[in-house]
JSON list of C-alpha atoms in Angstrom, two decimals:
[
{"chain": "A", "resi": 807, "resn": "UNK", "atom": "CA", "xyz": [0.14, 4.74, -12.92]},
{"chain": "A", "resi": 808, "resn": "UNK", "atom": "CA", "xyz": [0.46, 3.20, -9.49]},
{"chain": "A", "resi": 809, "resn": "UNK", "atom": "CA", "xyz": [-1.10, -0.24, -9.23]},
{"chain": "A", "resi": 810, "resn": "UNK", "atom": "CA", "xyz": [-1.35, -2.60, -6.28]},
{"chain": "A", "resi": 811, "resn": "UNK", "atom": "CA", "xyz": [-2.84, -6.00, -7.04]},
{"chain": "A", "resi": 812, "resn": "UNK", "atom": "CA", "xyz": [-3.50, -8.43, -4.22]},
{"chain": "A", "resi": 813, "resn": "UNK", "atom": "CA", "xyz": [-3.89, -12.17, -4.61]},
{"chain": "A", "resi": 814, "resn": "UNK", "atom": "CA", "xyz": [-3.88, -15.32, -2.52]},
{"chain": "A", "resi": 815, "resn": "UNK", "atom": "CA", "xyz": [-7.11, -14.99, -0.61]},
{"chain": "A", "resi": 816, "resn": "UNK", "atom": "CA", "xyz": [-9.63, -17.75, -0.26]},
{"chain": "A", "resi": 817, "resn": "UNK", "atom": "CA", "xyz": [-11.50, -20.04, 2.09]},
{"chain": "A", "resi": 818, "resn": "UNK", "atom": "CA", "xyz": [-9.47, -21.76, 4.79]},
{"chain": "A", "resi": 819, "resn": "UNK", "atom": "CA", "xyz": [-10.34, -23.77, 7.88]},
{"chain": "A", "resi": 820, "resn": "UNK", "atom": "CA", "xyz": [-9.54, -22.45, 11.35]},
{"chain": "A", "resi": 821, "resn": "UNK", "atom": "CA", "xyz": [-5.93, -23.16, 12.18]},
{"chain": "A", "resi": 822, "resn": "UNK", "atom": "CA", "xyz": [-4.94, -23.09, 8.54]},
{"chain": "A", "resi": 823, "resn": "UNK", "atom": "CA", "xyz": [-2.56, -20.84, 6.64]},
{"chain": "A", "resi": 824, "resn": "UNK", "atom": "CA", "xyz": [-2.63, -18.54, 3.64]},
{"chain": "A", "resi": 825, "resn": "UNK", "atom": "CA", "xyz": [-0.06, -16.32, 1.98]},
{"chain": "A", "resi": 826, "resn": "UNK", "atom": "CA", "xyz": [-1.24, -13.11, 0.42]},
{"chain": "A", "resi": 827, "resn": "UNK", "atom": "CA", "xyz": [0.75, -11.31, -2.26]},
{"chain": "A", "resi": 828, "resn": "UNK", "atom": "CA", "xyz": [0.60, -7.74, -3.50]},
{"chain": "A", "resi": 829, "resn": "UNK", "atom": "CA", "xyz": [2.20, -6.98, -6.86]},
{"chain": "A", "resi": 830, "resn": "UNK", "atom": "CA", "xyz": [3.21, -3.34, -7.14]},
{"chain": "A", "resi": 831, "resn": "UNK", "atom": "CA", "xyz": [3.91, -1.28, -10.23]},
{"chain": "A", "resi": 832, "resn": "UNK", "atom": "CA", "xyz": [4.12, 2.33, -11.34]},
{"chain": "A", "resi": 833, "resn": "UNK", "atom": "CA", "xyz": [6.45, 3.53, -8.59]},
{"chain": "A", "resi": 834, "resn": "UNK", "atom": "CA", "xyz": [9.83, 2.75, -7.02]},
{"chain": "A", "resi": 835, "resn": "UNK", "atom": "CA", "xyz": [8.63, -0.02, -4.72]},
{"chain": "A", "resi": 836, "resn": "UNK", "atom": "CA", "xyz": [11.87, -0.22, -2.73]},
{"chain": "A", "resi": 837, "resn": "UNK", "atom": "CA", "xyz": [11.54, 3.40, -1.60]},
{"chain": "A", "resi": 838, "resn": "UNK", "atom": "CA", "xyz": [8.33, 3.13, 0.37]},
{"chain": "A", "resi": 839, "resn": "UNK", "atom": "CA", "xyz": [6.91, 1.46, 3.43]},
{"chain": "A", "resi": 840, "resn": "UNK", "atom": "CA", "xyz": [4.06, -0.90, 2.72]},
{"chain": "A", "resi": 841, "resn": "UNK", "atom": "CA", "xyz": [1.21, -2.13, 4.87]},
{"chain": "A", "resi": 842, "resn": "UNK", "atom": "CA", "xyz": [-1.63, -4.59, 5.04]},
{"chain": "A", "resi": 843, "resn": "UNK", "atom": "CA", "xyz": [-5.02, -3.35, 6.21]},
{"chain": "A", "resi": 844, "resn": "UNK", "atom": "CA", "xyz": [-8.18, -5.42, 6.57]},
{"chain": "A", "resi": 845, "resn": "UNK", "atom": "CA", "xyz": [-11.90, -4.84, 6.80]},
{"chain": "A", "resi": 846, "resn": "UNK", "atom": "CA", "xyz": [-14.18, -7.41, 8.35]},
{"chain": "A", "resi": 847, "resn": "UNK", "atom": "CA", "xyz": [-17.83, -7.56, 7.28]},
{"chain": "A", "resi": 848, "resn": "UNK", "atom": "CA", "xyz": [-19.74, -4.64, 8.77]},
{"chain": "A", "resi": 849, "resn": "UNK", "atom": "CA", "xyz": [-16.66, -3.18, 10.46]},
{"chain": "A", "resi": 850, "resn": "UNK", "atom": "CA", "xyz": [-14.15, -0.43, 9.82]},
{"chain": "A", "resi": 851, "resn": "UNK", "atom": "CA", "xyz": [-10.63, -0.64, 8.52]},
{"chain": "A", "resi": 852, "resn": "UNK", "atom": "CA", "xyz": [-8.09, -2.32, 10.77]},
{"chain": "A", "resi": 853, "resn": "UNK", "atom": "CA", "xyz": [-4.36, -1.86, 10.29]},
{"chain": "A", "resi": 854, "resn": "UNK", "atom": "CA", "xyz": [-2.64, -5.27, 10.30]},
{"chain": "A", "resi": 855, "resn": "UNK", "atom": "CA", "xyz": [1.07, -4.86, 9.62]},
{"chain": "A", "resi": 856, "resn": "UNK", "atom": "CA", "xyz": [3.74, -2.62, 8.13]},
{"chain": "A", "resi": 857, "resn": "UNK", "atom": "CA", "xyz": [7.19, -3.18, 6.71]},
{"chain": "A", "resi": 858, "resn": "UNK", "atom": "CA", "xyz": [9.62, -0.37, 6.02]},
{"chain": "A", "resi": 859, "resn": "UNK", "atom": "CA", "xyz": [11.17, 0.19, 2.62]},
{"chain": "A", "resi": 860, "resn": "UNK", "atom": "CA", "xyz": [14.23, -1.93, 3.32]},
{"chain": "A", "resi": 861, "resn": "UNK", "atom": "CA", "xyz": [12.39, -4.72, 5.04]},
{"chain": "A", "resi": 862, "resn": "UNK", "atom": "CA", "xyz": [14.20, -4.13, 8.32]},
{"chain": "A", "resi": 863, "resn": "UNK", "atom": "CA", "xyz": [11.38, -2.87, 10.51]},
{"chain": "A", "resi": 864, "resn": "UNK", "atom": "CA", "xyz": [8.22, -4.96, 10.89]},
{"chain": "A", "resi": 865, "resn": "UNK", "atom": "CA", "xyz": [5.24, -4.05, 13.00]},
{"chain": "A", "resi": 866, "resn": "UNK", "atom": "CA", "xyz": [2.04, -5.94, 13.72]},
{"chain": "A", "resi": 867, "resn": "UNK", "atom": "CA", "xyz": [-1.33, -5.34, 15.29]},
{"chain": "A", "resi": 868, "resn": "UNK", "atom": "CA", "xyz": [-1.74, -7.14, 18.60]},
{"chain": "A", "resi": 869, "resn": "UNK", "atom": "CA", "xyz": [-4.57, -9.18, 17.08]},
{"chain": "A", "resi": 870, "resn": "UNK", "atom": "CA", "xyz": [-2.19, -10.88, 14.64]},
{"chain": "A", "resi": 871, "resn": "UNK", "atom": "CA", "xyz": [1.15, -10.75, 16.44]},
{"chain": "A", "resi": 872, "resn": "UNK", "atom": "CA", "xyz": [2.84, -14.14, 16.54]},
{"chain": "A", "resi": 873, "resn": "UNK", "atom": "CA", "xyz": [0.59, -15.53, 13.82]},
{"chain": "A", "resi": 874, "resn": "UNK", "atom": "CA", "xyz": [1.18, -13.27, 10.80]},
{"chain": "A", "resi": 875, "resn": "UNK", "atom": "CA", "xyz": [4.40, -12.14, 9.24]},
{"chain": "A", "resi": 876, "resn": "UNK", "atom": "CA", "xyz": [5.04, -9.52, 6.60]},
{"chain": "A", "resi": 877, "resn": "UNK", "atom": "CA", "xyz": [7.82, -9.53, 4.05]},
{"chain": "A", "resi": 878, "resn": "UNK", "atom": "CA", "xyz": [8.76, -7.94, 0.76]},
{"chain": "A", "resi": 879, "resn": "UNK", "atom": "CA", "xyz": [10.86, -8.76, -2.26]},
{"chain": "A", "resi": 880, "resn": "UNK", "atom": "CA", "xyz": [12.07, -5.46, -3.66]},
{"chain": "A", "resi": 881, "resn": "UNK", "atom": "CA", "xyz": [13.57, -7.17, -6.70]},
{"chain": "A", "resi": 882, "resn": "UNK", "atom": "CA", "xyz": [10.13, -8.53, -7.58]},
{"chain": "A", "resi": 883, "resn": "UNK", "atom": "CA", "xyz": [8.15, -5.46, -6.44]},
{"chain": "A", "resi": 884, "resn": "UNK", "atom": "CA", "xyz": [6.01, -7.71, -4.28]},
{"chain": "A", "resi": 885, "resn": "UNK", "atom": "CA", "xyz": [4.67, -7.53, -0.74]},
{"chain": "A", "resi": 886, "resn": "UNK", "atom": "CA", "xyz": [3.61, -10.62, 1.19]},
{"chain": "A", "resi": 887, "resn": "UNK", "atom": "CA", "xyz": [1.56, -11.49, 4.23]},
{"chain": "A", "resi": 888, "resn": "UNK", "atom": "CA", "xyz": [1.99, -14.98, 5.63]},
{"chain": "A", "resi": 889, "resn": "UNK", "atom": "CA", "xyz": [-0.97, -15.82, 7.83]},
{"chain": "A", "resi": 890, "resn": "UNK", "atom": "CA", "xyz": [-0.79, -18.83, 10.13]},
{"chain": "A", "resi": 891, "resn": "UNK", "atom": "CA", "xyz": [-3.10, -20.21, 12.81]},
{"chain": "A", "resi": 892, "resn": "UNK", "atom": "CA", "xyz": [-6.01, -18.43, 11.19]},
{"chain": "A", "resi": 893, "resn": "UNK", "atom": "CA", "xyz": [-9.12, -17.75, 13.25]},
{"chain": "A", "resi": 894, "resn": "UNK", "atom": "CA", "xyz": [-12.69, -17.00, 12.16]},
{"chain": "A", "resi": 895, "resn": "UNK", "atom": "CA", "xyz": [-12.19, -13.43, 13.34]},
{"chain": "A", "resi": 896, "resn": "UNK", "atom": "CA", "xyz": [-9.47, -13.02, 10.69]},
{"chain": "A", "resi": 897, "resn": "UNK", "atom": "CA", "xyz": [-12.21, -13.16, 8.05]},
{"chain": "A", "resi": 898, "resn": "UNK", "atom": "CA", "xyz": [-11.97, -9.92, 6.12]},
{"chain": "A", "resi": 899, "resn": "UNK", "atom": "CA", "xyz": [-11.04, -8.24, 2.88]},
{"chain": "A", "resi": 900, "resn": "UNK", "atom": "CA", "xyz": [-7.30, -7.65, 2.98]},
{"chain": "A", "resi": 901, "resn": "UNK", "atom": "CA", "xyz": [-5.78, -4.64, 1.27]},
{"chain": "A", "resi": 902, "resn": "UNK", "atom": "CA", "xyz": [-2.20, -3.69, 0.63]},
{"chain": "A", "resi": 903, "resn": "UNK", "atom": "CA", "xyz": [-1.46, -0.01, 0.94]},
{"chain": "A", "resi": 904, "resn": "UNK", "atom": "CA", "xyz": [1.46, 2.21, 0.04]},
{"chain": "A", "resi": 905, "resn": "UNK", "atom": "CA", "xyz": [2.77, 4.72, 2.57]},
{"chain": "A", "resi": 906, "resn": "UNK", "atom": "CA", "xyz": [4.27, 7.90, 1.05]},
{"chain": "A", "resi": 907, "resn": "UNK", "atom": "CA", "xyz": [7.60, 7.58, 2.91]},
{"chain": "A", "resi": 908, "resn": "UNK", "atom": "CA", "xyz": [10.24, 4.86, 3.52]},
{"chain": "A", "resi": 909, "resn": "UNK", "atom": "CA", "xyz": [9.06, 4.37, 7.10]},
{"chain": "A", "resi": 910, "resn": "UNK", "atom": "CA", "xyz": [6.02, 5.23, 9.19]},
{"chain": "A", "resi": 911, "resn": "UNK", "atom": "CA", "xyz": [6.13, 8.64, 10.90]},
{"chain": "A", "resi": 912, "resn": "UNK", "atom": "CA", "xyz": [3.37, 7.94, 13.38]},
{"chain": "A", "resi": 913, "resn": "UNK", "atom": "CA", "xyz": [1.14, 4.93, 13.85]},
{"chain": "A", "resi": 914, "resn": "UNK", "atom": "CA", "xyz": [-1.47, 7.19, 15.42]},
{"chain": "A", "resi": 915, "resn": "UNK", "atom": "CA", "xyz": [-1.99, 8.98, 12.11]},
{"chain": "A", "resi": 916, "resn": "UNK", "atom": "CA", "xyz": [-1.57, 6.51, 9.28]},
{"chain": "A", "resi": 917, "resn": "UNK", "atom": "CA", "xyz": [-2.33, 7.93, 5.87]},
{"chain": "A", "resi": 918, "resn": "UNK", "atom": "CA", "xyz": [-1.76, 5.80, 2.81]},
{"chain": "A", "resi": 919, "resn": "UNK", "atom": "CA", "xyz": [-1.65, 7.26, -0.67]},
{"chain": "A", "resi": 920, "resn": "UNK", "atom": "CA", "xyz": [-2.52, 4.18, -2.71]},
{"chain": "A", "resi": 921, "resn": "UNK", "atom": "CA", "xyz": [-4.57, 1.05, -2.06]},
{"chain": "A", "resi": 922, "resn": "UNK", "atom": "CA", "xyz": [-5.12, -2.22, -3.84]},
{"chain": "A", "resi": 923, "resn": "UNK", "atom": "CA", "xyz": [-8.54, -3.61, -4.68]},
{"chain": "A", "resi": 924, "resn": "UNK", "atom": "CA", "xyz": [-8.40, -6.20, -1.90]},
{"chain": "A", "resi": 925, "resn": "UNK", "atom": "CA", "xyz": [-8.52, -9.96, -1.62]},
{"chain": "A", "resi": 926, "resn": "UNK", "atom": "CA", "xyz": [-11.07, -11.83, 0.49]},
{"chain": "A", "resi": 927, "resn": "UNK", "atom": "CA", "xyz": [-10.00, -14.18, 3.25]},
{"chain": "A", "resi": 928, "resn": "UNK", "atom": "CA", "xyz": [-12.66, -16.36, 4.83]},
{"chain": "A", "resi": 929, "resn": "UNK", "atom": "CA", "xyz": [-11.84, -18.56, 7.80]},
{"chain": "A", "resi": 930, "resn": "UNK", "atom": "CA", "xyz": [-14.57, -21.08, 8.40]},
{"chain": "A", "resi": 931, "resn": "UNK", "atom": "CA", "xyz": [-15.11, -24.77, 8.98]}
]
C-alpha cells in the first residue's frame, strides 16, 4: 500500500523558515518524481515544486522561487521542502504527491497518482 505522510508544518512568523518532510512507503521511491502541492484557504490547488527521481532536476513555481528548495533522500524514502523567507501568502495545507514516472512529461498536464494527507503551514505574526 502506497503511503505518503507529511510532517513539519506549523505556525511561523513572516520571514521565518520551516522544513517539511514526506515519508514514503509502499513503492520504489527512487523511481518516481515527487512534488509538493499546496492549497490556501478557499483556493484551489497550486503546484509548488517537483524533483525528479534522481534528484537532479528541480523546478519551482514562480511564487516560491528563490525562497523554497526541494530535496530527497532516496536511501531514507523521504522528500523534503525547505521553506525560507516565509510570507503570509504561503499559508496553506501542503501536500506531497507522487508522479507515476521518473520525471515530469508536461507541466501543463500534471497528474499525480498518490497524495499525502497534508500538513498545515500558517505564516502569521
